[in-house]
Coordinates of N, CA and C in Angstrom, one line a residue:
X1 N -6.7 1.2 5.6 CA -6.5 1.8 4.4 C -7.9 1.9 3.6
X2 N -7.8 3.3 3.1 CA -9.8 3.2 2.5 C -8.8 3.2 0.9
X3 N -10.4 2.4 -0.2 CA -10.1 2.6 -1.6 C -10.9 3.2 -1.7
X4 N -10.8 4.1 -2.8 CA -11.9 4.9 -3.7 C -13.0 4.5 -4.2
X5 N -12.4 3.4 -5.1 CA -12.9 2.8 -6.2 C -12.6 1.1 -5.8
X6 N -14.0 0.4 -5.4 CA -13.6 -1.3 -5.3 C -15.0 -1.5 -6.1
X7 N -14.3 -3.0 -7.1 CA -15.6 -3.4 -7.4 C -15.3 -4.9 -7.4
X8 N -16.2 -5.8 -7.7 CA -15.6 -7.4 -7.6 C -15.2 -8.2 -8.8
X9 N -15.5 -7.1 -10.1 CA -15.6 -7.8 -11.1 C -15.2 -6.5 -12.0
X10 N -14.1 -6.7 -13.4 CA -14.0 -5.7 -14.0 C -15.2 -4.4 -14.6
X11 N -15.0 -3.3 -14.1 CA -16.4 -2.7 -14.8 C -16.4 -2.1 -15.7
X12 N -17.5 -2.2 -16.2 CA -17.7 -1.8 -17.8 C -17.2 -0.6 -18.5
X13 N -17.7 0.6 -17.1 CA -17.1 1.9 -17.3 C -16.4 2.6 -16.0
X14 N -15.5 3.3 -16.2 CA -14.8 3.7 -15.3 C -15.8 4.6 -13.9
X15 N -15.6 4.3 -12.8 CA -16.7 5.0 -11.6 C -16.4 6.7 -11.8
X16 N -15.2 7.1 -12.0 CA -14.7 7.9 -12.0 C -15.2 8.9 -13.2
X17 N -14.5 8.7 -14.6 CA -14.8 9.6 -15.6 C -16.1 8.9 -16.7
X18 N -16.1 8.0 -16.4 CA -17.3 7.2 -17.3 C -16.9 6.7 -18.6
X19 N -15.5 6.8 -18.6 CA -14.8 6.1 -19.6 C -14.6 4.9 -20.0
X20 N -15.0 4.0 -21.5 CA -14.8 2.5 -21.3 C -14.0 1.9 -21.3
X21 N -13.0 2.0 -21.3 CA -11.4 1.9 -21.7 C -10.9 1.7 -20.5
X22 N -11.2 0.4 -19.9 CA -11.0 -0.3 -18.4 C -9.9 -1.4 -19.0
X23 N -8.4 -0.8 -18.2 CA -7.1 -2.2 -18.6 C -7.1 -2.7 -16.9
X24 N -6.6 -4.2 -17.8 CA -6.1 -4.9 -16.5 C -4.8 -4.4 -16.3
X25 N -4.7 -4.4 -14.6 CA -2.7 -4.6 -14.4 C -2.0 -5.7 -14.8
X26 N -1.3 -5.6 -15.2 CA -0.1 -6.8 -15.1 C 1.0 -6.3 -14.1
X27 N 1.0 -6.9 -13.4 CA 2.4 -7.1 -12.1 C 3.5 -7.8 -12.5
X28 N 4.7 -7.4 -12.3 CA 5.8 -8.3 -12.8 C 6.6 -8.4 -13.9
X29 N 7.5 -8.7 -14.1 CA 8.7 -8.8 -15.2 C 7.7 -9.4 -16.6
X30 N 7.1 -8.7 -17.3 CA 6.1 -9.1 -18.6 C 7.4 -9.9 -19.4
X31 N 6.4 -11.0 -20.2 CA 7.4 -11.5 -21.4 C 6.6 -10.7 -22.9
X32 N 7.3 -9.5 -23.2 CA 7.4 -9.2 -24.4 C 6.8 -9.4 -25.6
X33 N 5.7 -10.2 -25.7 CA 5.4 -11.1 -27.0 C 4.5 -10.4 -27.7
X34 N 3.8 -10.7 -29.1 CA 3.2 -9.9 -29.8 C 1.9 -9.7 -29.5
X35 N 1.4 -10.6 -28.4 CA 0.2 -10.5 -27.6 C 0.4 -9.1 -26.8
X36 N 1.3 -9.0 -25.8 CA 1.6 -8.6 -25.1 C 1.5 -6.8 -25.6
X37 N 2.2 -6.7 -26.3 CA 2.4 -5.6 -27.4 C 0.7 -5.0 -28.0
X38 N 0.7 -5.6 -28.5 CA -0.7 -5.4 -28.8 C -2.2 -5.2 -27.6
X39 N -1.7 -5.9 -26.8 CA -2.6 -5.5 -25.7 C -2.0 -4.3 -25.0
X40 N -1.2 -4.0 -24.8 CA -0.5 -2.6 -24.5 C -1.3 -1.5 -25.2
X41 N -0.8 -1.6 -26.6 CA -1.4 -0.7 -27.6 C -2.7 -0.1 -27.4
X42 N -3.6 -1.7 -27.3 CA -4.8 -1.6 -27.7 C -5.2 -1.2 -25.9
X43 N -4.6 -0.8 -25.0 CA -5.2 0.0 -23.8 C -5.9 -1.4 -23.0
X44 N -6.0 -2.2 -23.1 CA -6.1 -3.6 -22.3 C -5.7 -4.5 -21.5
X45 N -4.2 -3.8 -21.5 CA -2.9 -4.0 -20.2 C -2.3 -2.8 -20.0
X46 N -2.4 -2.3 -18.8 CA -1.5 -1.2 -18.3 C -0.2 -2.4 -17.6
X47 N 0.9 -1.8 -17.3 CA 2.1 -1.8 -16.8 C 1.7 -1.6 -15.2
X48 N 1.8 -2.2 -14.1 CA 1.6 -2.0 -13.2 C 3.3 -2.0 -12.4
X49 N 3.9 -2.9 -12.7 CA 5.6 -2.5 -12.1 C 6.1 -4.2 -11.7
X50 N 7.0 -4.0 -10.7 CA 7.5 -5.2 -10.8 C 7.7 -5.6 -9.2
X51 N 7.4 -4.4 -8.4 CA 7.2 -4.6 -6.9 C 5.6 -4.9 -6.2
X52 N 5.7 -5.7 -5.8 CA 3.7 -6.1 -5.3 C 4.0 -5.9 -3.7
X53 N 2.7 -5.9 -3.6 CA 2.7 -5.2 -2.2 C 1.1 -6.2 -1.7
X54 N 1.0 -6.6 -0.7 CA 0.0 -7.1 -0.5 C -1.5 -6.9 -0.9
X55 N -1.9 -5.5 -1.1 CA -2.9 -4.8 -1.7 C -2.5 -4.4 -3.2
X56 N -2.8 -4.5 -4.0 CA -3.1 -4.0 -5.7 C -4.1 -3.9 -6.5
X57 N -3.7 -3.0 -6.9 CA -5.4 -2.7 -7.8 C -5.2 -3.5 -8.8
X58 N -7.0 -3.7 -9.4 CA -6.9 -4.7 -10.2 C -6.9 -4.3 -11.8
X59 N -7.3 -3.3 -11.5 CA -7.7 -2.6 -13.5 C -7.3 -1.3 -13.2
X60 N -7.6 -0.2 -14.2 CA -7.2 0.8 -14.7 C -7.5 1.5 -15.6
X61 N -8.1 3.1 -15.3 CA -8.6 3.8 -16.5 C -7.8 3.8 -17.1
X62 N -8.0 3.6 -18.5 CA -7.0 4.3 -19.6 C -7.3 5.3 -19.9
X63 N -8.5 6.2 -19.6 CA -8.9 7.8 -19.7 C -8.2 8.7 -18.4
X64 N -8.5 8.2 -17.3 CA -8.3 9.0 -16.3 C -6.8 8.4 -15.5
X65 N -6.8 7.1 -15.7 CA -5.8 6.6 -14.8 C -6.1 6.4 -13.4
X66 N -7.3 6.0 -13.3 CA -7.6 6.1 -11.5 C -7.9 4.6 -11.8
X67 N -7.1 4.0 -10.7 CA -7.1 2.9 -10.2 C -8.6 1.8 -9.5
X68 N -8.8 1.0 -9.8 CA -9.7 0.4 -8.8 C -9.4 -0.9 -8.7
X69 N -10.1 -1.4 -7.4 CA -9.3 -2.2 -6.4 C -10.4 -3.3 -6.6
X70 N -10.1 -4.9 -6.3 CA -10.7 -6.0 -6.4 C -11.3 -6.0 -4.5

């Protein structure tokens, strides 16, 4: 399986659109809290789902939505 986009460490700006607005995934049943909310808002956690799969990306444009991989 080829990735697009791998890097080892969050990057600054998106490889793709050059956007800085790089969220982490969260995998999993989230607990709701005001942290939680707020990092949503503020584009810092995307929603990644609640099924994992051996491979997952690790961040996420919040401009483009293009995924990249650890």
């Amino acid at each position: 399986m080829e990735f697009e986009y791998v890097s080892e460490r969050k990057p600054r700006k998106c490889p793709k659109c050059g956007g800085k607005r790089i969220a982490r995934i969260f995998y999993g049943m989230p607990a709701f809290d005001e942290k939680m909310e707020a990092d949503l808002k503020a584009g810092k956690t995307v929603l990644g789902g609640c099924v994992l799969s051996m491979i997952d990306a690790s961040w996420q444009c919040v401009e483009c939505d293009i995924q990249i991989y650890r």
